[in-house]
Coordinates of C-alpha atoms in Angstrom, one line a residue:
Chain A
V1 CA -3.1 -126.8 152.5
T2 CA -5.9 -128.2 150.3
V3 CA -5.7 -128.6 146.5
A4 CA -8.2 -125.8 146.2
D5 CA -5.9 -123.5 148.3
A6 CA -2.9 -124.5 146.2
K7 CA -4.8 -123.9 143.0
R8 CA -5.0 -120.2 143.9
L9 CA -1.2 -120.0 143.7
V10 CA -1.3 -120.1 139.9
R11 CA -2.2 -116.4 140.2
R12 CA 0.5 -113.9 141.2
T13 CA -1.6 -112.0 143.7
A14 CA -2.3 -115.2 145.6
R15 CA 1.4 -116.1 145.5
D16 CA 2.4 -112.7 146.9
D17 CA -0.3 -112.8 149.6
H18 CA 0.9 -116.2 150.8
R19 CA 4.6 -115.9 149.9
A20 CA 4.3 -119.3 148.3
F21 CA 4.5 -120.9 144.8
L22 CA 4.1 -124.2 143.1
A23 CA 7.0 -126.3 141.8
E24 CA 6.0 -129.2 139.5
G25 CA 7.5 -132.5 138.5
P26 CA 10.0 -134.8 140.2
Q27 CA 13.1 -132.8 139.4
A28 CA 11.8 -129.5 140.8
V29 CA 10.1 -131.2 143.9
R30 CA 13.3 -133.1 144.7
E31 CA 15.5 -129.9 144.4
A32 CA 13.0 -128.0 146.5
L33 CA 13.1 -130.7 149.3
L34 CA 17.0 -130.9 149.1
S35 CA 17.4 -127.1 149.2
G36 CA 15.7 -126.9 152.6
R37 CA 17.9 -129.6 154.1
T38 CA 20.4 -127.3 155.7
G39 CA 17.8 -125.2 157.4
R40 CA 14.0 -125.3 157.9
P41 CA 12.2 -127.0 155.0
I42 CA 11.0 -124.6 152.2
V43 CA 8.4 -127.1 151.1
R44 CA 5.0 -126.7 152.9
Q45 CA 3.3 -129.7 151.3
V46 CA 3.7 -132.1 148.4
F47 CA 0.7 -133.3 146.3
A48 CA 1.3 -136.6 144.5
T49 CA -0.9 -138.9 142.5
D50 CA -1.0 -142.6 143.4
E51 CA 1.2 -143.4 140.4
A52 CA 3.8 -140.7 141.2
R53 CA 3.9 -141.8 144.9
R54 CA 4.8 -145.3 143.8
R55 CA 7.3 -144.2 141.1
H56 CA 9.1 -141.7 143.2
H57 CA 9.9 -143.5 146.5
D58 CA 13.0 -141.3 147.0
I59 CA 11.0 -138.1 146.9
V60 CA 8.3 -139.4 149.3
A61 CA 11.1 -140.5 151.6
L62 CA 12.9 -137.2 151.3
A63 CA 9.7 -135.4 152.2
G64 CA 9.0 -137.7 155.1
G65 CA 12.5 -137.2 156.5
S66 CA 12.0 -133.5 156.5
G67 CA 8.5 -133.7 158.1
V68 CA 6.9 -132.4 154.9
P69 CA 3.4 -133.8 154.4
V70 CA 2.7 -135.7 151.2
Q71 CA -1.0 -135.7 150.2
Q72 CA -2.3 -138.1 147.7
V73 CA -4.5 -136.5 145.1
A74 CA -6.5 -137.6 142.0
V75 CA -5.1 -137.0 138.5
A76 CA -8.1 -135.1 137.1
G77 CA -11.3 -133.5 138.5
V78 CA -11.8 -130.4 140.7
A79 CA -9.5 -131.8 143.5
G80 CA -7.1 -133.3 141.0
I81 CA -3.5 -132.4 140.3
A82 CA -4.1 -131.3 136.7
G83 CA -5.5 -128.0 137.9
L84 CA -2.3 -127.1 139.6
T85 CA -0.1 -127.5 136.6
G86 CA 0.3 -125.6 133.4
T87 CA 1.5 -128.6 131.4
I88 CA -0.5 -130.9 129.1
T89 CA 0.9 -134.0 130.6
P90 CA 1.3 -133.3 134.4
Q91 CA 4.0 -135.4 136.1
G92 CA 1.9 -136.2 139.1
L93 CA 4.0 -134.2 141.7
V94 CA 3.6 -130.6 142.9
A95 CA 5.2 -129.0 145.8
V96 CA 3.9 -125.9 147.6
C97 CA 7.1 -123.9 148.4
D98 CA 8.0 -120.8 150.4
F99 CA 9.4 -118.0 148.3
V100 CA 13.1 -118.5 148.0
D101 CA 14.3 -115.0 147.0
V102 CA 16.8 -113.3 149.3
S103 CA 17.8 -109.7 150.0
M104 CA 20.4 -107.8 148.0
D105 CA 22.3 -107.6 151.3
Q106 CA 22.5 -111.4 151.5
I107 CA 23.6 -111.5 147.9
M108 CA 26.4 -109.0 148.3
S109 CA 27.7 -110.5 151.5
A110 CA 28.6 -113.7 149.6
E111 CA 30.8 -111.5 147.3
P112 CA 29.7 -113.1 144.0
A113 CA 32.2 -113.0 141.1
L114 CA 29.6 -113.3 138.5
V115 CA 26.1 -111.7 138.7
V116 CA 23.1 -111.6 136.3
V117 CA 20.7 -108.6 136.3
L118 CA 17.5 -109.1 134.4
A119 CA 16.0 -105.7 133.5
E120 CA 12.4 -105.8 132.3
V121 CA 12.6 -109.3 131.0
R122 CA 8.9 -110.2 130.4
D123 CA 8.8 -113.8 129.1
P124 CA 8.7 -116.3 131.9
G125 CA 10.3 -119.0 129.7
N126 CA 13.2 -116.8 128.9
A127 CA 13.7 -115.7 132.5
G128 CA 13.7 -119.3 133.7
T129 CA 16.1 -120.4 131.0
V130 CA 18.5 -117.6 132.0
I131 CA 18.4 -118.8 135.6
R132 CA 19.2 -122.4 134.5
T133 CA 22.0 -121.2 132.3
A134 CA 23.3 -118.9 135.1
D135 CA 23.4 -121.8 137.5
A136 CA 25.3 -123.9 134.9
A137 CA 27.8 -121.2 134.3
G138 CA 28.5 -120.8 138.0
V139 CA 26.8 -117.4 138.5
G140 CA 26.6 -116.3 142.1
A141 CA 23.3 -114.4 142.0
V142 CA 20.4 -113.4 139.7
V143 CA 18.7 -110.0 140.2
F144 CA 15.2 -109.4 138.9
T145 CA 14.4 -105.7 138.6
D146 CA 11.0 -104.4 139.6
R147 CA 9.5 -104.4 136.1
S148 CA 10.5 -108.0 135.3
V149 CA 8.3 -111.1 135.1
D150 CA 7.4 -112.9 138.4
V151 CA 10.1 -115.4 139.0
Y152 CA 7.5 -117.7 140.7
N153 CA 5.3 -117.8 137.5
G154 CA 4.7 -121.5 136.7
K155 CA 6.4 -121.3 133.3
C156 CA 9.5 -119.6 134.7
V157 CA 9.8 -122.1 137.5
R158 CA 9.5 -125.0 135.0
A159 CA 12.1 -123.5 132.7
T160 CA 14.6 -123.2 135.5
A161 CA 14.6 -127.0 135.8
G162 CA 15.4 -126.9 139.5
S163 CA 18.0 -124.1 139.3
L164 CA 15.6 -121.7 141.1
F165 CA 16.6 -123.7 144.2
H166 CA 20.3 -123.4 143.5
V167 CA 21.1 -119.8 142.6
P168 CA 20.5 -117.0 145.1
I169 CA 17.8 -114.7 143.5
T170 CA 16.6 -111.3 144.5
V171 CA 13.5 -109.7 143.1
G172 CA 11.9 -106.3 142.8
A173 CA 15.2 -104.5 142.6
D174 CA 15.5 -100.9 141.5
I175 CA 17.8 -100.9 138.5
A176 CA 19.8 -97.7 139.2
G177 CA 20.3 -98.6 142.8
T178 CA 21.4 -102.1 142.0
V179 CA 24.0 -101.0 139.4
A180 CA 25.3 -98.4 141.9
R181 CA 25.6 -100.9 144.6
L182 CA 27.4 -103.5 142.4
R183 CA 29.9 -100.9 141.2
D184 CA 30.5 -99.7 144.8
S185 CA 31.4 -103.2 145.7
G186 CA 34.0 -103.4 142.9
I187 CA 31.9 -105.4 140.5
Q188 CA 32.1 -104.2 136.9
V189 CA 28.7 -103.8 135.1
L190 CA 28.6 -104.9 131.5
A191 CA 25.4 -104.2 129.6
A192 CA 24.7 -106.8 126.9
D193 CA 23.3 -104.9 124.0
G194 CA 23.0 -105.6 120.2
A195 CA 24.4 -102.1 119.6
G196 CA 27.2 -102.5 122.2
E197 CA 30.4 -100.5 121.7
S198 CA 32.6 -103.6 121.7
D199 CA 31.9 -107.2 120.8
L200 CA 32.4 -110.0 123.2
D201 CA 35.7 -111.2 121.6
Q202 CA 37.1 -107.6 121.8
A203 CA 36.0 -107.5 125.5
E204 CA 37.9 -110.7 126.1
A205 CA 41.0 -109.5 124.3
S206 CA 40.9 -106.3 126.3
G207 CA 40.9 -108.2 129.6
W208 CA 37.4 -107.0 130.6
L209 CA 36.1 -110.5 131.3
A210 CA 38.7 -111.4 133.9
V211 CA 37.3 -109.3 136.7
P212 CA 34.2 -109.7 138.9
T213 CA 31.3 -108.8 136.6
A214 CA 27.5 -108.2 136.6
W215 CA 25.9 -108.8 133.2
L216 CA 22.8 -106.7 132.5
F217 CA 20.2 -108.2 130.1
G218 CA 17.2 -106.2 128.8
N219 CA 13.8 -106.9 127.4
E220 CA 13.3 -109.5 124.7
A221 CA 11.9 -107.0 122.2
W222 CA 13.4 -103.6 123.0
G223 CA 16.6 -104.4 124.8
L224 CA 18.0 -102.1 127.4
P225 CA 16.7 -98.5 127.6
E226 CA 19.3 -95.8 127.0
D227 CA 19.3 -94.6 130.6
V228 CA 20.0 -98.1 131.8
R229 CA 22.8 -98.6 129.2
R230 CA 24.4 -95.4 130.5
L231 CA 24.5 -96.8 134.0
A232 CA 26.8 -99.6 132.9
D233 CA 30.6 -99.5 132.8
R234 CA 30.6 -100.8 129.2
T235 CA 28.1 -102.1 126.6
V236 CA 29.1 -105.3 124.9
R237 CA 27.4 -107.0 121.9
V238 CA 27.6 -110.7 121.0
P239 CA 29.2 -110.6 117.5
I240 CA 26.8 -111.5 114.7
H241 CA 28.9 -113.4 112.1
G242 CA 26.0 -114.3 109.8
R243 CA 22.8 -112.5 108.7
A244 CA 20.6 -112.8 111.8
E245 CA 19.5 -109.5 113.2
S246 CA 20.1 -110.6 116.8
L247 CA 20.2 -113.5 119.2
N248 CA 17.3 -114.3 121.4
L249 CA 17.8 -113.3 125.1
A250 CA 18.5 -116.7 126.5
A251 CA 21.1 -117.5 123.8
A252 CA 22.9 -114.2 124.2
A253 CA 23.0 -114.7 128.0
A254 CA 24.4 -118.2 127.5
V255 CA 27.2 -116.9 125.3
C256 CA 28.1 -114.0 127.6
L257 CA 28.0 -115.9 130.8
Y258 CA 30.1 -118.8 129.5
A259 CA 32.6 -116.3 128.1
S260 CA 33.0 -114.8 131.5
A261 CA 33.2 -118.2 133.2
R262 CA 35.8 -119.4 130.8
V263 CA 38.0 -116.3 131.1
M264 CA 37.7 -116.2 134.9
R265 CA 38.8 -119.9 135.1
H266 CA 41.4 -120.1 132.4
G267 CA 42.4 -116.5 131.8
Chain B
V1 CA -4.4 -118.9 97.1
T2 CA -7.4 -118.1 99.3
V3 CA -7.2 -117.7 103.1
A4 CA -9.1 -121.0 103.4
D5 CA -6.4 -122.7 101.3
A6 CA -3.6 -121.1 103.3
K7 CA -5.3 -122.1 106.6
R8 CA -4.7 -125.7 105.7
L9 CA -1.0 -125.1 105.8
V10 CA -1.0 -125.0 109.6
R11 CA -1.1 -128.8 109.3
R12 CA 2.1 -130.7 108.3
T13 CA 0.4 -133.0 105.8
A14 CA -1.0 -130.0 103.8
R15 CA 2.4 -128.3 103.9
D16 CA 4.1 -131.5 102.5
D17 CA 1.4 -131.9 99.8
H18 CA 1.8 -128.3 98.6
R19 CA 5.4 -127.9 99.5
A20 CA 4.5 -124.5 101.0
F21 CA 4.4 -123.0 104.5
L22 CA 3.3 -119.8 106.3
A23 CA 5.7 -117.1 107.5
E24 CA 4.2 -114.6 109.9
G25 CA 4.9 -111.0 110.8
P26 CA 6.8 -108.2 109.1
Q27 CA 10.3 -109.4 109.8
A28 CA 9.7 -112.9 108.4
V29 CA 7.7 -111.7 105.4
R30 CA 10.4 -109.2 104.6
E31 CA 13.2 -111.8 104.8
A32 CA 11.1 -114.2 102.7
L33 CA 10.7 -111.6 100.0
L34 CA 14.3 -110.6 100.1
S35 CA 15.6 -114.2 100.0
G36 CA 13.9 -114.7 96.6
R37 CA 15.5 -111.5 95.0
T38 CA 18.4 -113.3 93.4
G39 CA 16.2 -116.0 91.8
R40 CA 12.6 -116.6 91.4
P41 CA 10.4 -115.4 94.3
I42 CA 9.8 -118.0 97.0
V43 CA 6.7 -116.1 98.2
R44 CA 3.5 -117.2 96.5
Q45 CA 1.3 -114.7 98.1
V46 CA 1.1 -112.2 101.0
F47 CA -2.0 -111.7 103.2
A48 CA -2.2 -108.3 104.9
T49 CA -4.7 -106.6 107.0
D50 CA -5.6 -103.0 106.1
E51 CA -3.6 -101.7 109.0
A52 CA -0.5 -103.8 108.2
R53 CA -0.7 -102.6 104.6
R54 CA -0.6 -99.0 105.6
R55 CA 2.1 -99.5 108.2
H56 CA 4.5 -101.6 106.1
H57 CA 4.8 -99.8 102.8
D58 CA 8.2 -101.2 102.2
I59 CA 7.0 -104.8 102.4
V60 CA 4.1 -104.1 100.0
A61 CA 6.5 -102.4 97.6
L62 CA 9.0 -105.3 97.9
A63 CA 6.2 -107.7 97.1
G64 CA 5.0 -105.6 94.2
G65 CA 8.6 -105.3 92.8
S66 CA 8.8 -109.1 92.7
G67 CA 5.4 -109.7 91.2
V68 CA 4.1 -111.3 94.4
P69 CA 0.3 -110.6 95.0
V70 CA -0.7 -108.9 98.2
Q71 CA -4.2 -109.8 99.2
Q72 CA -6.0 -107.6 101.8
V73 CA -7.8 -109.7 104.5
A74 CA -9.9 -109.1 107.6
V75 CA -8.4 -109.3 111.1
A76 CA -10.9 -111.8 112.5
G77 CA -13.6 -114.1 111.2
V78 CA -13.5 -117.2 109.0
A79 CA -11.6 -115.3 106.2
G80 CA -9.5 -113.3 108.6
I81 CA -5.8 -113.5 109.2
A82 CA -6.1 -114.7 112.8
G83 CA -6.8 -118.2 111.6
L84 CA -3.4 -118.3 109.9
T85 CA -1.3 -117.5 112.9
G86 CA -0.5 -119.2 116.1
T87 CA 0.0 -116.0 118.0
I88 CA -2.3 -114.3 120.4
T89 CA -1.7 -110.9 118.8
P90 CA -1.2 -111.5 115.1
Q91 CA 0.9 -108.9 113.4
G92 CA -1.3 -108.6 110.3
L93 CA 1.1 -110.0 107.7
V94 CA 1.4 -113.6 106.5
A95 CA 3.3 -114.9 103.5
V96 CA 2.7 -118.3 101.8
C97 CA 6.2 -119.5 100.9
D98 CA 7.7 -122.3 99.0
F99 CA 9.7 -124.8 101.0
V100 CA 13.3 -123.5 101.3
D101 CA 15.2 -126.6 102.2
V102 CA 18.0 -127.7 99.8
S103 CA 19.7 -131.0 99.1
M104 CA 22.7 -132.4 101.0
D105 CA 24.6 -132.1 97.7
Q106 CA 24.0 -128.3 97.6
I107 CA 25.1 -127.9 101.2
M108 CA 28.3 -129.9 100.7
S109 CA 29.2 -128.1 97.5
A110 CA 29.4 -124.8 99.4
E111 CA 32.1 -126.4 101.6
P112 CA 30.8 -125.1 104.9
A113 CA 33.3 -124.7 107.8
L114 CA 30.6 -125.0 110.5
V115 CA 27.6 -127.2 110.3
V116 CA 24.8 -128.0 112.8
V117 CA 23.0 -131.4 112.8
L118 CA 19.8 -131.7 114.8
A119 CA 19.1 -135.3 115.6
E120 CA 15.5 -136.0 116.9
V121 CA 15.0 -132.5 118.2
R122 CA 11.2 -132.4 118.8
D123 CA 10.4 -129.0 120.2
P124 CA 9.7 -126.5 117.4
G125 CA 10.7 -123.5 119.5
N126 CA 14.1 -125.1 120.3
A127 CA 14.7 -126.0 116.7
G128 CA 13.9 -122.5 115.5
T129 CA 16.0 -120.9 118.2
V130 CA 19.0 -123.1 117.2
I131 CA 18.5 -122.0 113.5
R132 CA 18.6 -118.3 114.6
T133 CA 21.6 -118.9 116.8
A134 CA 23.4 -120.8 114.0
D135 CA 22.7 -117.9 111.6
A136 CA 24.2 -115.5 114.1
A137 CA 27.3 -117.6 114.7
G138 CA 27.9 -117.8 111.0
V139 CA 27.0 -121.5 110.5
G140 CA 27.0 -122.6 106.9
A141 CA 24.2 -125.2 107.1
V142 CA 21.7 -126.8 109.4
V143 CA 20.8 -130.5 108.9
F144 CA 17.5 -131.9 110.3
T145 CA 17.5 -135.6 110.6
D146 CA 14.4 -137.6 109.6
R147 CA 13.0 -138.0 113.1
S148 CA 13.2 -134.3 114.0
V149 CA 10.4 -131.7 114.2
D150 CA 9.1 -130.2 111.0
V151 CA 11.2 -127.1 110.2
Y152 CA 8.1 -125.5 108.6
N153 CA 6.0 -125.8 111.8
G154 CA 4.6 -122.3 112.7
K155 CA 6.3 -122.1 116.1
C156 CA 9.7 -123.1 114.6
V157 CA 9.4 -120.6 111.8
R158 CA 8.6 -117.9 114.3
A159 CA 11.5 -118.8 116.6
T160 CA 14.0 -118.5 113.7
A161 CA 13.1 -114.7 113.4
G162 CA 13.8 -114.8 109.7
S163 CA 17.0 -116.9 109.9
L164 CA 15.1 -119.8 108.1
F165 CA 15.6 -117.6 105.0
H166 CA 19.3 -117.1 105.6
V167 CA 20.9 -120.4 106.5
P168 CA 20.9 -123.3 104.0
I169 CA 18.8 -126.1 105.6
T170 CA 18.3 -129.7 104.6
V171 CA 15.6 -131.9 106.1
G172 CA 14.8 -135.7 106.5
A173 CA 18.5 -136.6 106.6
D174 CA 19.6 -140.1 107.7
I175 CA 21.9 -139.6 110.7
A176 CA 24.4 -142.3 109.9
G177 CA 24.7 -141.3 106.2
T178 CA 25.0 -137.6 107.1
V179 CA 27.8 -138.2 109.6
A180 CA 29.7 -140.4 107.1
R181 CA 29.4 -137.8 104.4
L182 CA 30.5 -135.0 106.6
R183 CA 33.6 -137.0 107.7
D184 CA 34.4 -138.0 104.1
S185 CA 34.5 -134.3 103.3
G186 CA 37.0 -133.7 106.0
I187 CA 34.6 -132.1 108.4
Q188 CA 35.1 -133.2 112.0
V189 CA 31.9 -134.4 113.8
L190 CA 31.6 -133.3 117.5
A191 CA 28.6 -134.7 119.4
A192 CA 27.4 -132.3 122.1
D193 CA 26.5 -134.4 125.1
G194 CA 26.2 -133.8 128.8
A195 CA 28.3 -136.9 129.4
G196 CA 30.9 -135.9 126.8
E197 CA 34.5 -137.2 127.3
S198 CA 36.0 -133.7 127.1
D199 CA 34.5 -130.4 128.1
L200 CA 34.4 -127.5 125.7
D201 CA 37.3 -125.6 127.3
Q202 CA 39.5 -128.8 127.0
A203 CA 38.3 -129.2 123.4
E204 CA 39.5 -125.6 122.7
A205 CA 42.8 -126.1 124.5
S206 CA 43.4 -129.3 122.4
G207 CA 42.9 -127.4 119.2
W208 CA 39.8 -129.3 118.2
L209 CA 37.7 -126.3 117.6
A210 CA 40.0 -124.8 115.0
V211 CA 39.1 -127.2 112.1
P212 CA 35.9 -127.5 110.0
T213 CA 33.3 -128.9 112.4
A214 CA 29.8 -130.3 112.4
W215 CA 28.1 -130.1 115.8
L216 CA 25.6 -132.8 116.5
F217 CA 22.8 -131.9 119.0
G218 CA 20.3 -134.5 120.3
N219 CA 16.8 -134.6 121.7
E220 CA 15.8 -132.1 124.5
A221 CA 15.0 -134.9 127.0
W222 CA 17.1 -137.9 126.2
G223 CA 20.1 -136.4 124.3
L224 CA 21.9 -138.4 121.7
P225 CA 21.4 -142.2 121.5
E226 CA 24.6 -144.2 122.1
D227 CA 24.8 -145.4 118.5
V228 CA 24.7 -141.8 117.3
R229 CA 27.3 -140.7 119.8
R230 CA 29.6 -143.4 118.5
L231 CA 29.4 -142.1 115.0
A232 CA 31.0 -138.8 116.1
D233 CA 34.8 -138.2 116.2
R234 CA 34.5 -136.9 119.7
T235 CA 31.9 -136.2 122.4
V236 CA 32.1 -132.8 124.0
R237 CA 30.2 -131.5 127.0
V238 CA 29.5 -127.9 128.0
P239 CA 31.2 -127.5 131.4
I240 CA 28.7 -127.2 134.3
H241 CA 30.3 -124.9 136.9
G242 CA 27.3 -124.7 139.2
R243 CA 24.7 -127.1 140.3
A244 CA 22.4 -127.3 137.2
E245 CA 22.0 -130.8 135.9
S246 CA 22.3 -129.6 132.3
L247 CA 21.7 -126.7 129.9
N248 CA 18.7 -126.6 127.7
L249 CA 19.3 -127.5 124.1
A250 CA 19.3 -124.0 122.6
A251 CA 21.6 -122.6 125.3
A252 CA 24.1 -125.5 124.9
A253 CA 24.1 -124.9 121.1
A254 CA 24.7 -121.2 121.5
V255 CA 27.8 -121.9 123.7
C256 CA 29.2 -124.6 121.4
L257 CA 28.6 -122.7 118.2
Y258 CA 30.1 -119.4 119.5
A259 CA 33.1 -121.3 120.9
S260 CA 33.8 -122.7 117.4
A261 CA 33.2 -119.4 115.7
R262 CA 35.5 -117.6 118.1
V263 CA 38.4 -120.1 117.7
M264 CA 38.0 -120.3 113.9
R265 CA 38.2 -116.5 113.7
H266 CA 40.8 -115.7 116.3
G267 CA 42.6 -119.0 116.9

């Protein structure tokens, strides 16, 4: 893989064609290399500047140990690493990785107790932050529906801070089919919605957070469409104690997921 | 105020010179106009495109009722509204507002039960999101320390989604003096830190979340410096149940603030 080939992966169509994406920076590259250790490597190639090579011996060694080629590249110019990254101050390391999403079958076979479903989430930074938060909260799987942002978008990958390589993710899911399947497996579906019938504290008091749960989160601007809300077992709102109209998506997800995690652990 | 004058306010030095900033979009302009209703208007002037004027009758009427001039401007060009906004699709409405920060004395005189202190938070989007979340969680005040991002930065103002006009905010605070003052007033100071001595669930079980609390949040990358952590009564970490290294700042703040709000309300 040349830098010119890799550069094409900043576009979604090229990513889909090659089933490959770019992960940038030492943390993401390290997590990508580690995530392949139990099977075949998911990293096809690492690009590193001279400085990054010298600074991150451990990563170079990790790549070497897995048989992943590390190619030295310039900082700037047409063959430089800057063209591969969306950041103003690139960190000198980029990995070309295989897609990591798995099938819904694989997700369900692990019998996850806590699942996140992102329905029509469009902002890559939000989507990535939710993946990172889901990982932190111990979520077993994240489902992207078919009208959501591309999980392999550079901004999304960056916002996950490596969690893209930790949490099982499935993409392109049909929302109605996903909800039906989760419910058939005995997983309760809670739709997070500013106009939810109960608030999160009431949901906890009613014992609803103690059972296996899939949290459904909608679009940043328009939330969940009525037909999607109706698919859920219940709609739950994060209580607004002050004068804000709403929470942003990633903040609402953090509050809901940590509430479920706390109740499931401590009752 | 002309568009050319207003345009200077995208720079911090000009904002500080004039003690004025720009609030963009119908939601922010409406909240700015409403926030001045109990005293003198904080909005000096509203710029509106022809389309925005026609679409947002209520806002034009609100401005008129408060004696705030509404000046019609073009969409693009040197005198157009596009130069005032940082967004790709400007929403056609911008208000020139007086600074809204208040003194620490004013904040303390309201005897807040829940306070946020942002120490060296540098990303304007994060800072704005924390203000919005703090508003939602019923926080009584947000304190920006002297080495934090400018609260009147356009990205920060946008991320607050109007909450900048709801929550009392003070800026330029000295961190040691602020912590001392909060403690002298009987407000417990909890430092949120990934290496905190207790996790949030333990803090709740120990009864620490039931008393008036100031939450201290540090920089996105390096957290709270050791000397600042030592100023706090306790350091508390959000539990990491999965494999994420940490939460992002705004997500951690959401989890901590909603935990305090829940315990203070329901015990």
